Amino acid sequence: MNKKFIIAFDQGTTSTRTIIFDNQGNIQGVSQKELTQYYPESGWVEHDPNQIYNDQKDTFETVLKDTGISPEDIAAIGITNQRETTVVWDKETGEPIYNAIVWLDNRTKDICNKLKHDGLEPYVREYTGLVIDSYFSGTKLKWILDNVPGAREKAKAGKLLFGTIDSWLIYKFTNGKQHVTDHTNASRTMLYNIKDLKWDDTLLSALDIPKSMLPEVKTSSSDFGSVTYNNINIPVYGVAGDQQAALFGQGGLVEGIAKNTYGTGCFLLLNNGKDYVASKNGLITTLACSLPEQPKNYALEGSIFIGGASIQWLRDKMQLINEAKETEQICNDIPPLKDLYVVPAFAGLGAPYWDGNAKGAIYGITLDIGKKEIIKATVEALAYQTKDVIKAMEEDSGKPITVLKVDGGASSNTYLMQFQSDVLNVPVDRPKIIEITALGAAMLAGLKAGVWTKQDIASIREIDQIFKPEMDVKTRTEKYSGWLDVIRRTQTINKA
């Protein structure tokens, strides 16, 4: 293989990036643009799909110009994206009929309640692996069809298309030639049967969604079309939702690997391989990255809605910090907290509680509590929420997790990683490249392009640091018991 570089499109909740990797997995260039967030009403979150496409195009062109790498030397493109975020566009014009409804958005709670009332929850759990929640794409799509004038009529006439962000980007970059997605993104729609690998007629009927709107589903390492730049066609050979891409980047298709990505939310995945494991502890079963020779690859997942977003809240709304990186020094500067907890349920509580009505809370405030203590408690909440999900994973899988692999922006916070190891009582393994999500997408594309073999994938990831537990048993037990107590109180308040 003469071509030495792979490009990753990394389209996230707060930014859009293009990253170039060489054939050793090293980053050669990055271009990034911040993504505008829209909040039309309380609990609503939207993005402009055209901004997403234009920013992806701009960062793609910028990183090529900045690095001086010729498009002829690019073997393939991999795409990784914020999952569940829903776009509906006109098939003839290619223009969105409404803003993208973001995964965090919870406007569809009434639709979800009706589905539950109609008795669909057991069916949804069995065949999609999910729970009925506004988090997933299906109810967002129904909301658009129900609320945008003329949308349902156009949809029934075959004039509208639906996609998650990967589908939207591919459609735009291929000038409408490709309307496709991969298994990982399809499995997040609440419309896809992950046992039979097909769109589910029962759920499409329940939500009144025409099948003609839906993209073709492919394995994660496939031919998704090509992007043209300076008359050079660069194939898109890898697509995966961001969390599955991160799991792939942490170890390919190896069973038993558990990882946590500390992004806007925190997302823990445990690779179960070919085994479909149904959760009894508030987790979901989802499709991990798939290859043509292994289309069925399952994972248990716990989604924590508010992770790094709570640090943004400290910065933007509370104005307690100027930059996220300040939190590490602040946490190290002050003594251990005693009975102070922040529950960042700003968009409800995700796994394993699934309480969409929960609101954020601070417990244990006394006269000696200042802004530094609140900052530290907010950081520590990421670790407590992660332990909640790890406990559920261990109970579902029947196996203890012996190491947690980590990535995402907040994994660079050494205090948080040590506290995470202490609370879990297992080692935490941080790689040298914390841009593991983009690397995972690049790996999928590189496999298809022949840049790497499956054996190469595991060797590309290098360890930066392994954090080992240092906290004594009594302290660990007391701290986590206090966390569980405030979670119970938060739920009780909202049920009262």
PDB file of N, CA and C in Angstrom, residues 97-177:
ATOM      1  N   ILE A  97     -35.104  20.210   6.471  1.00  0.00           N
ATOM      2  CA  ILE A  97     -36.413  20.838   6.674  1.00  0.00           C
ATOM      3  C   ILE A  97     -36.548  21.374   8.095  1.00  0.00           C
ATOM      4  N   TYR A  98     -35.564  21.070   8.947  1.00  0.00           N
ATOM      5  CA  TYR A  98     -35.569  21.541  10.334  1.00  0.00           C
ATOM      6  C   TYR A  98     -34.147  21.396  10.848  1.00  0.00           C
ATOM      7  N   ASN A  99     -33.817  22.105  11.906  1.00  0.00           N
ATOM      8  CA  ASN A  99     -32.505  21.924  12.525  1.00  0.00           C
ATOM      9  C   ASN A  99     -32.313  20.473  12.962  1.00  0.00           C
ATOM     10  N   ALA A 100     -31.060  20.067  13.104  1.00  0.00           N
ATOM     11  CA  ALA A 100     -30.761  18.752  13.675  1.00  0.00           C
ATOM     12  C   ALA A 100     -31.171  18.757  15.146  1.00  0.00           C
ATOM     13  N   ILE A 101     -31.935  17.738  15.550  1.00  0.00           N
ATOM     14  CA  ILE A 101     -32.293  17.598  16.960  1.00  0.00           C
ATOM     15  C   ILE A 101     -31.219  16.739  17.619  1.00  0.00           C
ATOM     16  N   VAL A 102     -30.542  17.315  18.609  1.00  0.00           N
ATOM     17  CA  VAL A 102     -29.340  16.717  19.202  1.00  0.00           C
ATOM     18  C   VAL A 102     -29.718  15.614  20.188  1.00  0.00           C
ATOM     19  N   TRP A 103     -28.832  14.658  20.352  1.00  0.00           N
ATOM     20  CA  TRP A 103     -29.061  13.515  21.242  1.00  0.00           C
ATOM     21  C   TRP A 103     -29.474  13.943  22.646  1.00  0.00           C
ATOM     22  N   LEU A 104     -28.952  15.071  23.125  1.00  0.00           N
ATOM     23  CA  LEU A 104     -29.254  15.554  24.471  1.00  0.00           C
ATOM     24  C   LEU A 104     -30.692  16.052  24.616  1.00  0.00           C
ATOM     25  N   ASP A 105     -31.326  16.378  23.505  1.00  0.00           N
ATOM     26  CA  ASP A 105     -32.643  17.000  23.497  1.00  0.00           C
ATOM     27  C   ASP A 105     -33.694  16.045  24.102  1.00  0.00           C
ATOM     28  N   ASN A 106     -34.569  16.586  24.950  1.00  0.00           N
ATOM     29  CA  ASN A 106     -35.563  15.706  25.588  1.00  0.00           C
ATOM     30  C   ASN A 106     -37.006  16.139  25.325  1.00  0.00           C
ATOM     31  N   ARG A 107     -37.234  16.792  24.177  1.00  0.00           N
ATOM     32  CA  ARG A 107     -38.581  17.272  23.863  1.00  0.00           C
ATOM     33  C   ARG A 107     -39.590  16.151  23.592  1.00  0.00           C
ATOM     34  N   THR A 108     -39.108  14.941  23.357  1.00  0.00           N
ATOM     35  CA  THR A 108     -40.024  13.869  22.934  1.00  0.00           C
ATOM     36  C   THR A 108     -40.469  12.976  24.096  1.00  0.00           C
ATOM     37  N   LYS A 109     -40.406  13.476  25.307  1.00  0.00           N
ATOM     38  CA  LYS A 109     -40.789  12.656  26.463  1.00  0.00           C
ATOM     39  C   LYS A 109     -42.240  12.168  26.361  1.00  0.00           C
ATOM     40  N   ASP A 110     -43.131  13.029  25.832  1.00  0.00           N
ATOM     41  CA  ASP A 110     -44.542  12.617  25.710  1.00  0.00           C
ATOM     42  C   ASP A 110     -44.710  11.475  24.714  1.00  0.00           C
ATOM     43  N   ILE A 111     -43.944  11.543  23.618  1.00  0.00           N
ATOM     44  CA  ILE A 111     -43.989  10.451  22.634  1.00  0.00           C
ATOM     45  C   ILE A 111     -43.498   9.156  23.280  1.00  0.00           C
ATOM     46  N   CYS A 112     -42.422   9.271  24.053  1.00  0.00           N
ATOM     47  CA  CYS A 112     -41.880   8.089  24.740  1.00  0.00           C
ATOM     48  C   CYS A 112     -42.897   7.519  25.723  1.00  0.00           C
ATOM     49  N   ASN A 113     -43.567   8.395  26.467  1.00  0.00           N
ATOM     50  CA  ASN A 113     -44.560   7.927  27.443  1.00  0.00           C
ATOM     51  C   ASN A 113     -45.706   7.184  26.754  1.00  0.00           C
ATOM     52  N   LYS A 114     -46.094   7.662  25.573  1.00  0.00           N
ATOM     53  CA  LYS A 114     -47.174   6.982  24.847  1.00  0.00           C
ATOM     54  C   LYS A 114     -46.726   5.592  24.390  1.00  0.00           C
ATOM     55  N   LEU A 115     -45.495   5.481  23.905  1.00  0.00           N
ATOM     56  CA  LEU A 115     -44.977   4.169  23.500  1.00  0.00           C
ATOM     57  C   LEU A 115     -44.964   3.196  24.676  1.00  0.00           C
ATOM     58  N   LYS A 116     -44.585   3.718  25.846  1.00  0.00           N
ATOM     59  CA  LYS A 116     -44.589   2.875  27.049  1.00  0.00           C
ATOM     60  C   LYS A 116     -46.019   2.471  27.409  1.00  0.00           C
ATOM     61  N   HIS A 117     -46.917   3.462  27.330  1.00  0.00           N
ATOM     62  CA  HIS A 117     -48.323   3.196  27.645  1.00  0.00           C
ATOM     63  C   HIS A 117     -48.904   2.144  26.711  1.00  0.00           C
ATOM     64  N   ASP A 118     -48.443   2.157  25.462  1.00  0.00           N
ATOM     65  CA  ASP A 118     -48.917   1.189  24.472  1.00  0.00           C
ATOM     66  C   ASP A 118     -48.268  -0.185  24.620  1.00  0.00           C
ATOM     67  N   GLY A 119     -47.408  -0.319  25.621  1.00  0.00           N
ATOM     68  CA  GLY A 119     -46.822  -1.621  25.926  1.00  0.00           C
ATOM     69  C   GLY A 119     -45.646  -2.028  25.064  1.00  0.00           C
ATOM     70  N   LEU A 120     -44.965  -1.058  24.449  1.00  0.00           N
ATOM     71  CA  LEU A 120     -43.882  -1.388  23.514  1.00  0.00           C
ATOM     72  C   LEU A 120     -42.510  -1.546  24.170  1.00  0.00           C
ATOM     73  N   GLU A 121     -42.406  -1.227  25.452  1.00  0.00           N
ATOM     74  CA  GLU A 121     -41.080  -1.247  26.066  1.00  0.00           C
ATOM     75  C   GLU A 121     -40.402  -2.622  26.005  1.00  0.00           C
ATOM     76  N   PRO A 122     -41.087  -3.729  26.333  1.00  0.00           N
ATOM     77  CA  PRO A 122     -40.420  -5.041  26.234  1.00  0.00           C
ATOM     78  C   PRO A 122     -39.955  -5.345  24.802  1.00  0.00           C
ATOM     79  N   TYR A 123     -40.759  -4.960  23.808  1.00  0.00           N
ATOM     80  CA  TYR A 123     -40.380  -5.202  22.408  1.00  0.00           C
ATOM     81  C   TYR A 123     -39.130  -4.402  22.042  1.00  0.00           C
ATOM     82  N   VAL A 124     -39.125  -3.136  22.442  1.00  0.00           N
ATOM     83  CA  VAL A 124     -37.971  -2.267  22.150  1.00  0.00           C
ATOM     84  C   VAL A 124     -36.713  -2.839  22.790  1.00  0.00           C
ATOM     85  N   ARG A 125     -36.821  -3.266  24.020  1.00  0.00           N
ATOM     86  CA  ARG A 125     -35.656  -3.830  24.711  1.00  0.00           C
ATOM     87  C   ARG A 125     -35.135  -5.083  24.010  1.00  0.00           C
ATOM     88  N   GLU A 126     -36.056  -5.956  23.614  1.00  0.00           N
ATOM     89  CA  GLU A 126     -35.622  -7.234  23.047  1.00  0.00           C
ATOM     90  C   GLU A 126     -35.000  -7.089  21.675  1.00  0.00           C
ATOM     91  N   TYR A 127     -35.595  -6.242  20.826  1.00  0.00           N
ATOM     92  CA  TYR A 127     -35.158  -6.229  19.429  1.00  0.00           C
ATOM     93  C   TYR A 127     -34.219  -5.075  19.055  1.00  0.00           C
ATOM     94  N   THR A 128     -34.236  -3.989  19.824  1.00  0.00           N
ATOM     95  CA  THR A 128     -33.279  -2.906  19.541  1.00  0.00           C
ATOM     96  C   THR A 128     -32.160  -2.861  20.574  1.00  0.00           C
ATOM     97  N   GLY A 129     -32.361  -3.533  21.714  1.00  0.00           N
ATOM     98  CA  GLY A 129     -31.368  -3.493  22.790  1.00  0.00           C
ATOM     99  C   GLY A 129     -31.442  -2.226  23.621  1.00  0.00           C
ATOM    100  N   LEU A 130     -32.364  -1.318  23.278  1.00  0.00           N
ATOM    101  CA  LEU A 130     -32.431  -0.008  23.914  1.00  0.00           C
ATOM    102  C   LEU A 130     -33.588   0.067  24.908  1.00  0.00           C
ATOM    103  N   VAL A 131     -33.686   1.185  25.586  1.00  0.00           N
ATOM    104  CA  VAL A 131     -34.865   1.522  26.378  1.00  0.00           C
ATOM    105  C   VAL A 131     -35.616   2.611  25.622  1.00  0.00           C
ATOM    106  N   ILE A 132     -36.888   2.789  25.921  1.00  0.00           N
ATOM    107  CA  ILE A 132     -37.632   3.883  25.295  1.00  0.00           C
ATOM    108  C   ILE A 132     -37.232   5.177  25.982  1.00  0.00           C
ATOM    109  N   ASP A 133     -36.567   6.037  25.247  1.00  0.00           N
ATOM    110  CA  ASP A 133     -36.070   7.293  25.810  1.00  0.00           C
ATOM    111  C   ASP A 133     -35.904   8.314  24.687  1.00  0.00           C
ATOM    112  N   SER A 134     -36.086   9.582  25.039  1.00  0.00           N
ATOM    113  CA  SER A 134     -35.961  10.657  24.036  1.00  0.00           C
ATOM    114  C   SER A 134     -34.539  10.798  23.522  1.00  0.00           C
ATOM    115  N   TYR A 135     -33.591  10.149  24.177  1.00  0.00           N
ATOM    116  CA  TYR A 135     -32.194  10.128  23.763  1.00  0.00           C
ATOM    117  C   TYR A 135     -32.025   9.604  22.329  1.00  0.00           C
ATOM    118  N   PHE A 136     -32.814   8.617  21.953  1.00  0.00           N
ATOM    119  CA  PHE A 136     -32.606   7.934  20.678  1.00  0.00           C
ATOM    120  C   PHE A 136     -33.351   8.627  19.531  1.00  0.00           C
ATOM    121  N   SER A 137     -32.985   8.281  18.296  1.00  0.00           N
ATOM    122  CA  SER A 137     -33.394   9.068  17.129  1.00  0.00           C
ATOM    123  C   SER A 137     -34.864   8.912  16.742  1.00  0.00           C
ATOM    124  N   GLY A 138     -35.439   7.741  16.973  1.00  0.00           N
ATOM    125  CA  GLY A 138     -36.764   7.445  16.440  1.00  0.00           C
ATOM    126  C   GLY A 138     -37.825   8.452  16.810  1.00  0.00           C
ATOM    127  N   THR A 139     -37.886   8.809  18.092  1.00  0.00           N
ATOM    128  CA  THR A 139     -38.922   9.759  18.512  1.00  0.00           C
ATOM    129  C   THR A 139     -38.608  11.175  18.049  1.00  0.00           C
ATOM    130  N   LYS A 140     -37.335  11.495  17.873  1.00  0.00           N
ATOM    131  CA  LYS A 140     -36.964  12.809  17.319  1.00  0.00           C
ATOM    132  C   LYS A 140     -37.450  12.920  15.870  1.00  0.00           C
ATOM    133  N   LEU A 141     -37.279  11.840  15.118  1.00  0.00           N
ATOM    134  CA  LEU A 141     -37.743  11.813  13.735  1.00  0.00           C
ATOM    135  C   LEU A 141     -39.264  11.969  13.677  1.00  0.00           C
ATOM    136  N   LYS A 142     -39.974  11.258  14.549  1.00  0.00           N
ATOM    137  CA  LYS A 142     -41.436  11.390  14.587  1.00  0.00           C
ATOM    138  C   LYS A 142     -41.833  12.827  14.909  1.00  0.00           C
ATOM    139  N   TRP A 143     -41.128  13.449  15.850  1.00  0.00           N
ATOM    140  CA  TRP A 143     -41.456  14.831  16.234  1.00  0.00           C
ATOM    141  C   TRP A 143     -41.338  15.771  15.028  1.00  0.00           C
ATOM    142  N   ILE A 144     -40.285  15.618  14.246  1.00  0.00           N
ATOM    143  CA  ILE A 144     -40.110  16.471  13.063  1.00  0.00           C
ATOM    144  C   ILE A 144     -41.255  16.258  12.081  1.00  0.00           C
ATOM    145  N   LEU A 145     -41.612  15.000  11.844  1.00  0.00           N
ATOM    146  CA  LEU A 145     -42.704  14.718  10.907  1.00  0.00           C
ATOM    147  C   LEU A 145     -44.039  15.255  11.423  1.00  0.00           C
ATOM    148  N   ASP A 146     -44.212  15.248  12.731  1.00  0.00           N
ATOM    149  CA  ASP A 146     -45.471  15.722  13.317  1.00  0.00           C
ATOM    150  C   ASP A 146     -45.561  17.241  13.415  1.00  0.00           C
ATOM    151  N   ASN A 147     -44.411  17.926  13.465  1.00  0.00           N
ATOM    152  CA  ASN A 147     -44.425  19.351  13.811  1.00  0.00           C
ATOM    153  C   ASN A 147     -43.960  20.303  12.717  1.00  0.00           C
ATOM    154  N   VAL A 148     -43.275  19.802  11.700  1.00  0.00           N
ATOM    155  CA  VAL A 148     -42.878  20.673  10.588  1.00  0.00           C
ATOM    156  C   VAL A 148     -43.996  20.628   9.538  1.00  0.00           C
ATOM    157  N   PRO A 149     -44.580  21.774   9.216  1.00  0.00           N
ATOM    158  CA  PRO A 149     -45.716  21.792   8.275  1.00  0.00           C
ATOM    159  C   PRO A 149     -45.389  21.082   6.960  1.00  0.00           C
ATOM    160  N   GLY A 150     -46.258  20.165   6.576  1.00  0.00           N
ATOM    161  CA  GLY A 150     -46.117  19.464   5.299  1.00  0.00           C
ATOM    162  C   GLY A 150     -45.137  18.314   5.305  1.00  0.00           C
ATOM    163  N   ALA A 151     -44.437  18.098   6.446  1.00  0.00           N
ATOM    164  CA  ALA A 151     -43.373  17.090   6.474  1.00  0.00           C
ATOM    165  C   ALA A 151     -43.920  15.675   6.298  1.00  0.00           C
ATOM    166  N   ARG A 152     -44.986  15.364   6.996  1.00  0.00           N
ATOM    167  CA  ARG A 152     -45.476  13.992   6.923  1.00  0.00           C
ATOM    168  C   ARG A 152     -45.972  13.645   5.523  1.00  0.00           C
ATOM    169  N   GLU A 153     -46.630  14.602   4.874  1.00  0.00           N
ATOM    170  CA  GLU A 153     -47.115  14.359   3.507  1.00  0.00           C
ATOM    171  C   GLU A 153     -45.946  14.113   2.556  1.00  0.00           C
ATOM    172  N   LYS A 154     -44.893  14.946   2.711  1.00  0.00           N
ATOM    173  CA  LYS A 154     -43.703  14.779   1.858  1.00  0.00           C
ATOM    174  C   LYS A 154     -43.015  13.438   2.124  1.00  0.00           C
ATOM    175  N   ALA A 155     -42.976  13.059   3.398  1.00  0.00           N
ATOM    176  CA  ALA A 155     -42.330  11.796   3.764  1.00  0.00           C
ATOM    177  C   ALA A 155     -43.067  10.616   3.131  1.00  0.00           C
ATOM    178  N   LYS A 156     -44.388  10.645   3.207  1.00  0.00           N
ATOM    179  CA  LYS A 156     -45.184   9.554   2.632  1.00  0.00           C
ATOM    180  C   LYS A 156     -45.072   9.510   1.114  1.00  0.00           C
ATOM    181  N   ALA A 157     -44.768  10.665   0.513  1.00  0.00           N
ATOM    182  CA  ALA A 157     -44.585  10.721  -0.947  1.00  0.00           C
ATOM    183  C   ALA A 157     -43.161  10.344  -1.363  1.00  0.00           C
ATOM    184  N   GLY A 158     -42.324   9.973  -0.379  1.00  0.00           N
ATOM    185  CA  GLY A 158     -40.952   9.560  -0.679  1.00  0.00           C
ATOM    186  C   GLY A 158     -40.008  10.713  -0.976  1.00  0.00           C
ATOM    187  N   LYS A 159     -40.349  11.920  -0.482  1.00  0.00           N
ATOM    188  CA  LYS A 159     -39.557  13.103  -0.817  1.00  0.00           C
ATOM    189  C   LYS A 159     -38.642  13.571   0.322  1.00  0.00           C
ATOM    190  N   LEU A 160     -38.649  12.867   1.446  1.00  0.00           N
ATOM    191  CA  LEU A 160     -37.784  13.238   2.563  1.00  0.00           C
ATOM    192  C   LEU A 160     -36.873  12.078   2.928  1.00  0.00           C
ATOM    193  N   LEU A 161     -35.696  12.426   3.419  1.00  0.00           N
ATOM    194  CA  LEU A 161     -34.723  11.433   3.878  1.00  0.00           C
ATOM    195  C   LEU A 161     -34.336  11.718   5.321  1.00  0.00           C
ATOM    196  N   PHE A 162     -34.077  10.661   6.052  1.00  0.00           N
ATOM    197  CA  PHE A 162     -33.613  10.768   7.439  1.00  0.00           C
ATOM    198  C   PHE A 162     -32.202  10.222   7.545  1.00  0.00           C
ATOM    199  N   GLY A 163     -31.449  10.817   8.437  1.00  0.00           N
ATOM    200  CA  GLY A 163     -30.136  10.250   8.735  1.00  0.00           C
ATOM    201  C   GLY A 163     -29.584  10.786  10.032  1.00  0.00           C
ATOM    202  N   THR A 164     -28.697   9.996  10.633  1.00  0.00           N
ATOM    203  CA  THR A 164     -27.856  10.528  11.696  1.00  0.00           C
ATOM    204  C   THR A 164     -26.732  11.318  11.017  1.00  0.00           C
ATOM    205  N   ILE A 165     -25.855  11.918  11.776  1.00  0.00           N
ATOM    206  CA  ILE A 165     -24.898  12.872  11.207  1.00  0.00           C
ATOM    207  C   ILE A 165     -23.980  12.233  10.165  1.00  0.00           C
ATOM    208  N   ASP A 166     -23.626  10.971  10.350  1.00  0.00           N
ATOM    209  CA  ASP A 166     -22.794  10.288   9.358  1.00  0.00           C
ATOM    210  C   ASP A 166     -23.495  10.249   8.003  1.00  0.00           C
ATOM    211  N   SER A 167     -24.782   9.887   8.012  1.00  0.00           N
ATOM    212  CA  SER A 167     -25.555   9.811   6.763  1.00  0.00           C
ATOM    213  C   SER A 167     -25.646  11.174   6.090  1.00  0.00           C
ATOM    214  N   TRP A 168     -25.889  12.200   6.912  1.00  0.00           N
ATOM    215  CA  TRP A 168     -26.008  13.564   6.393  1.00  0.00           C
ATOM    216  C   TRP A 168     -24.712  14.000   5.720  1.00  0.00           C
ATOM    217  N   LEU A 169     -23.578  13.764   6.372  1.00  0.00           N
ATOM    218  CA  LEU A 169     -22.291  14.175   5.806  1.00  0.00           C
ATOM    219  C   LEU A 169     -21.987  13.408   4.514  1.00  0.00           C
ATOM    220  N   ILE A 170     -22.221  12.114   4.523  1.00  0.00           N
ATOM    221  CA  ILE A 170     -21.944  11.318   3.325  1.00  0.00           C
ATOM    222  C   ILE A 170     -22.837  11.769   2.170  1.00  0.00           C
ATOM    223  N   TYR A 171     -24.096  12.021   2.454  1.00  0.00           N
ATOM    224  CA  TYR A 171     -25.028  12.469   1.410  1.00  0.00           C
ATOM    225  C   TYR A 171     -24.535  13.772   0.786  1.00  0.00           C
ATOM    226  N   LYS A 172     -24.103  14.704   1.637  1.00  0.00           N
ATOM    227  CA  LYS A 172     -23.651  16.007   1.130  1.00  0.00           C
ATOM    228  C   LYS A 172     -22.324  15.888   0.386  1.00  0.00           C
ATOM    229  N   PHE A 173     -21.384  15.133   0.949  1.00  0.00           N
ATOM    230  CA  PHE A 173     -20.064  15.026   0.322  1.00  0.00           C
ATOM    231  C   PHE A 173     -20.107  14.238  -0.994  1.00  0.00           C
ATOM    232  N   THR A 174     -21.087  13.362  -1.129  1.00  0.00           N
ATOM    233  CA  THR A 174     -21.200  12.581  -2.378  1.00  0.00           C
ATOM    234  C   THR A 174     -22.230  13.187  -3.327  1.00  0.00           C
ATOM    235  N   ASN A 175     -22.636  14.427  -3.049  1.00  0.00           N
ATOM    236  CA  ASN A 175     -23.621  15.119  -3.901  1.00  0.00           C
ATOM    237  C   ASN A 175     -24.903  14.316  -4.083  1.00  0.00           C
ATOM    238  N   GLY A 176     -25.351  13.714  -2.986  1.00  0.00           N
ATOM    239  CA  GLY A 176     -26.624  13.019  -2.999  1.00  0.00           C
ATOM    240  C   GLY A 176     -26.582  11.616  -3.582  1.00  0.00           C
ATOM    241  N   LYS A 177     -25.405  11.110  -3.884  1.00  0.00           N
ATOM    242  CA  LYS A 177     -25.315   9.775  -4.494  1.00  0.00           C
ATOM    243  C   LYS A 177     -25.459   8.642  -3.471  1.00  0.00           C
TER     244      LYS A 177
END
